Protein backbone atom coordinates (compact mmCIF):
# COMPACT_ATOMS: atom_id res chain seq x y z
CA UNK A 1 0.00 0.00 0.00
CA UNK A 2 1.38 3.38 -0.99
CA UNK A 3 0.23 6.30 1.12
CA UNK A 4 0.73 9.87 -0.06
CA UNK A 5 2.61 12.00 2.42
CA UNK A 6 2.98 14.98 0.08
CA UNK A 7 1.50 17.51 2.54
CA UNK A 8 3.68 16.29 5.40
CA UNK A 9 6.86 16.27 3.33
CA UNK A 10 6.26 19.70 1.76
CA UNK A 11 5.46 21.19 5.20
CA UNK A 12 8.76 19.90 6.61
CA UNK A 13 10.58 21.13 3.50
CA UNK A 14 9.19 24.65 3.97
CA UNK A 15 10.23 24.65 7.64
CA UNK A 16 13.76 23.57 6.73
CA UNK A 17 14.00 26.24 4.03
CA UNK A 18 13.07 28.90 6.61
CA UNK A 19 16.07 28.06 8.83
CA UNK A 20 18.74 30.74 9.07
CA UNK A 21 21.73 30.01 6.83
CA UNK A 22 25.04 29.65 8.66
CA UNK A 23 27.25 29.97 5.61
CA UNK A 24 26.93 30.74 1.93
CA UNK A 25 28.76 28.44 -0.46
CA UNK A 26 29.70 29.00 -4.08
CA UNK A 27 27.67 26.05 -5.33
CA UNK A 28 28.85 26.47 -8.93
CA UNK A 29 32.28 25.09 -7.98
CA UNK A 30 31.23 22.98 -5.00
CA UNK A 31 31.65 19.21 -5.29
CA UNK A 32 34.09 19.26 -8.19
CA UNK A 33 36.86 18.35 -5.72
CA UNK A 34 36.76 16.70 -2.30
CA UNK A 35 34.99 19.00 0.17
CA UNK A 36 34.58 19.30 3.96
CA UNK A 37 31.85 21.08 5.94
CA UNK A 38 31.14 21.59 9.63
CA UNK A 39 27.58 21.36 10.98
CA UNK A 40 25.26 24.12 9.79
CA UNK A 41 22.49 25.18 7.43
CA UNK A 42 23.56 25.49 3.80
CA UNK A 43 21.37 26.96 1.08
CA UNK A 44 21.67 26.54 -2.67
CA UNK A 45 19.88 28.83 -5.10
CA UNK A 46 20.46 26.31 -7.84
CA UNK A 47 21.71 22.70 -8.01
CA UNK A 48 23.99 20.73 -5.70
CA UNK A 49 26.26 18.15 -7.26
CA UNK A 50 28.99 15.96 -5.81
CA UNK A 51 31.06 14.86 -8.81
CA UNK A 52 31.94 11.27 -9.63
CA UNK A 53 34.55 9.82 -7.29
CA UNK A 54 34.56 12.87 -4.99
CA UNK A 55 34.03 12.88 -1.22
CA UNK A 56 32.08 15.29 0.97
CA UNK A 57 33.33 14.99 4.56
CA UNK A 58 30.98 16.21 7.29
CA UNK A 59 33.07 17.11 10.35
CA UNK A 60 31.19 17.19 13.65
CA UNK A 61 34.20 18.30 15.72
CA UNK A 62 33.19 15.69 18.33
CA UNK A 63 29.89 17.45 19.21
CA UNK A 64 26.21 16.83 18.40
CA UNK A 65 25.46 18.68 15.20
CA UNK A 66 23.09 18.97 12.28
CA UNK A 67 23.66 19.54 8.60
CA UNK A 68 20.74 20.92 6.59
CA UNK A 69 21.16 21.31 2.85
CA UNK A 70 18.36 23.34 1.25
CA UNK A 71 18.73 22.73 -2.48
CA UNK A 72 16.54 24.92 -4.69
CA UNK A 73 16.53 22.70 -7.77
CA UNK A 74 18.06 19.20 -8.05
CA UNK A 75 20.56 17.06 -6.09
CA UNK A 76 23.05 14.74 -7.77
CA UNK A 77 25.66 12.38 -6.38
CA UNK A 78 28.01 11.14 -9.10
CA UNK A 79 29.22 7.59 -9.62
CA UNK A 80 31.26 6.42 -6.60
CA UNK A 81 30.85 9.75 -4.78
CA UNK A 82 30.74 9.55 -1.00
CA UNK A 83 29.49 11.42 2.05
CA UNK A 84 31.69 10.44 4.98
CA UNK A 85 31.52 11.40 8.64
CA UNK A 86 34.42 12.65 10.75
CA UNK A 87 34.12 13.19 14.53
CA UNK A 88 30.30 12.99 14.31
CA UNK A 89 28.28 11.86 17.33
CA UNK A 90 25.35 9.43 17.12
CA UNK A 91 22.97 12.28 18.08
CA UNK A 92 23.77 14.26 14.93
CA UNK A 93 21.56 14.56 11.83
CA UNK A 94 21.84 15.20 8.11
CA UNK A 95 18.93 16.43 5.97
CA UNK A 96 19.03 16.89 2.21
CA UNK A 97 16.06 19.13 1.34
CA UNK A 98 15.50 19.10 -2.44
CA UNK A 99 12.88 21.80 -3.05
CA UNK A 100 12.54 21.68 -6.83
CA UNK A 101 11.84 25.39 -7.27
CA UNK A 102 11.10 25.76 -10.99
CA UNK A 103 12.21 22.16 -11.62
CA UNK A 104 11.06 18.65 -10.83
CA UNK A 105 13.17 18.55 -7.66
CA UNK A 106 14.93 15.41 -8.82
CA UNK A 107 17.51 13.49 -6.74
CA UNK A 108 20.02 11.14 -8.37
CA UNK A 109 22.53 8.76 -6.82
CA UNK A 110 25.03 7.35 -9.28
CA UNK A 111 26.20 3.75 -9.17
CA UNK A 112 28.29 3.16 -6.08
CA UNK A 113 27.32 6.46 -4.43
CA UNK A 114 27.31 6.40 -0.62
CA UNK A 115 25.14 9.03 1.06
CA UNK A 116 24.42 9.68 4.75
CA UNK A 117 21.23 11.13 6.23
CA UNK A 118 17.65 11.65 5.09
CA UNK A 119 16.71 12.89 1.63
CA UNK A 120 13.44 14.82 1.25
CA UNK A 121 12.87 15.38 -2.46
CA UNK A 122 10.00 17.13 -4.19
CA UNK A 123 10.40 14.86 -7.20
CA UNK A 124 11.72 11.44 -8.09
CA UNK A 125 14.67 9.79 -6.36
CA UNK A 126 16.73 7.42 -8.48
CA UNK A 127 19.58 5.30 -7.15
CA UNK A 128 22.11 3.48 -9.28
CA UNK A 129 23.53 0.01 -8.77
CA UNK A 130 25.29 -0.55 -5.45
CA UNK A 131 24.14 2.84 -4.12
CA UNK A 132 23.74 3.30 -0.38
CA UNK A 133 21.83 5.66 1.94
CA UNK A 134 22.40 5.28 5.68
CA UNK A 135 21.90 7.42 8.75
CA UNK A 136 24.07 8.17 11.76
CA UNK A 137 24.33 5.80 14.71
CA UNK A 138 21.06 3.89 15.11
CA UNK A 139 19.29 6.06 12.52
CA UNK A 140 18.47 4.16 9.36
CA UNK A 141 18.59 7.17 7.06
CA UNK A 142 15.90 7.41 4.43
CA UNK A 143 14.58 8.70 1.13
CA UNK A 144 11.22 10.40 0.70
CA UNK A 145 9.60 11.87 -2.41
CA UNK A 146 6.68 14.29 -2.05
CA UNK A 147 5.29 13.91 -5.57
CA UNK A 148 6.97 11.07 -7.41
CA UNK A 149 8.71 7.70 -7.23
CA UNK A 150 11.69 6.30 -5.34
CA UNK A 151 13.58 3.79 -7.50
CA UNK A 152 16.85 1.98 -6.75
CA UNK A 153 18.68 -0.48 -8.98
CA UNK A 154 18.18 -4.10 -8.07
CA UNK A 155 21.93 -4.69 -7.78
CA UNK A 156 22.68 -4.49 -4.04
CA UNK A 157 21.30 -0.99 -3.44
CA UNK A 158 20.69 -0.36 0.25
CA UNK A 159 18.61 2.12 2.22
CA UNK A 160 19.49 1.89 5.91
CA UNK A 161 21.58 -0.79 7.55
CA UNK A 162 20.88 -4.23 8.99
CA UNK A 163 17.79 -4.07 11.20
CA UNK A 164 16.20 -1.12 9.39
XYZ file of C-alpha atoms in Angstrom, residues 22-121:
100
model
C 25.036 29.646 8.660
C 27.248 29.974 5.612
C 26.929 30.742 1.925
C 28.757 28.443 -0.458
C 29.698 29.004 -4.080
C 27.671 26.050 -5.327
C 28.854 26.473 -8.925
C 32.282 25.093 -7.983
C 31.227 22.981 -5.004
C 31.652 19.212 -5.289
C 34.090 19.259 -8.191
C 36.855 18.346 -5.723
C 36.764 16.701 -2.295
C 34.993 19.003 0.173
C 34.581 19.304 3.959
C 31.850 21.076 5.943
C 31.141 21.590 9.634
C 27.579 21.356 10.984
C 25.260 24.122 9.790
C 22.490 25.183 7.428
C 23.565 25.494 3.799
C 21.365 26.956 1.078
C 21.674 26.545 -2.670
C 19.884 28.832 -5.104
C 20.458 26.308 -7.840
C 21.705 22.698 -8.013
C 23.988 20.727 -5.699
C 26.263 18.146 -7.265
C 28.989 15.960 -5.812
C 31.060 14.862 -8.811
C 31.944 11.266 -9.631
C 34.549 9.822 -7.294
C 34.557 12.869 -4.995
C 34.033 12.876 -1.219
C 32.075 15.286 0.969
C 33.332 14.995 4.559
C 30.982 16.213 7.286
C 33.065 17.113 10.348
C 31.193 17.187 13.649
C 34.198 18.295 15.721
C 33.188 15.695 18.329
C 29.886 17.451 19.207
C 26.212 16.829 18.397
C 25.458 18.684 15.197
C 23.089 18.975 12.278
C 23.663 19.545 8.602
C 20.744 20.917 6.594
C 21.165 21.306 2.850
C 18.359 23.343 1.247
C 18.729 22.731 -2.481
C 16.542 24.919 -4.685
C 16.529 22.696 -7.769
C 18.060 19.198 -8.052
C 20.559 17.060 -6.095
C 23.048 14.741 -7.767
C 25.662 12.375 -6.382
C 28.006 11.142 -9.103
C 29.220 7.592 -9.623
C 31.263 6.417 -6.602
C 30.847 9.754 -4.777
C 30.737 9.547 -0.995
C 29.490 11.418 2.047
C 31.693 10.441 4.978
C 31.516 11.402 8.637
C 34.418 12.648 10.755
C 34.118 13.185 14.525
C 30.303 12.986 14.306
C 28.279 11.863 17.334
C 25.351 9.434 17.121
C 22.971 12.283 18.080
C 23.771 14.258 14.933
C 21.562 14.556 11.835
C 21.842 15.199 8.105
C 18.933 16.430 5.975
C 19.032 16.891 2.212
C 16.056 19.134 1.339
C 15.504 19.100 -2.443
C 12.884 21.798 -3.047
C 12.539 21.683 -6.835
C 11.835 25.394 -7.268
C 11.095 25.759 -10.986
C 12.214 22.165 -11.616
C 11.060 18.654 -10.826
C 13.172 18.555 -7.659
C 14.927 15.411 -8.816
C 17.508 13.485 -6.737
C 20.016 11.140 -8.372
C 22.533 8.760 -6.819
C 25.032 7.351 -9.282
C 26.203 3.753 -9.172
C 28.293 3.156 -6.077
C 27.322 6.459 -4.434
C 27.308 6.399 -0.623
C 25.137 9.033 1.065
C 24.417 9.680 4.746
C 21.226 11.130 6.234
C 17.651 11.646 5.092
C 16.705 12.893 1.630
C 13.440 14.823 1.247
C 12.865 15.378 -2.457
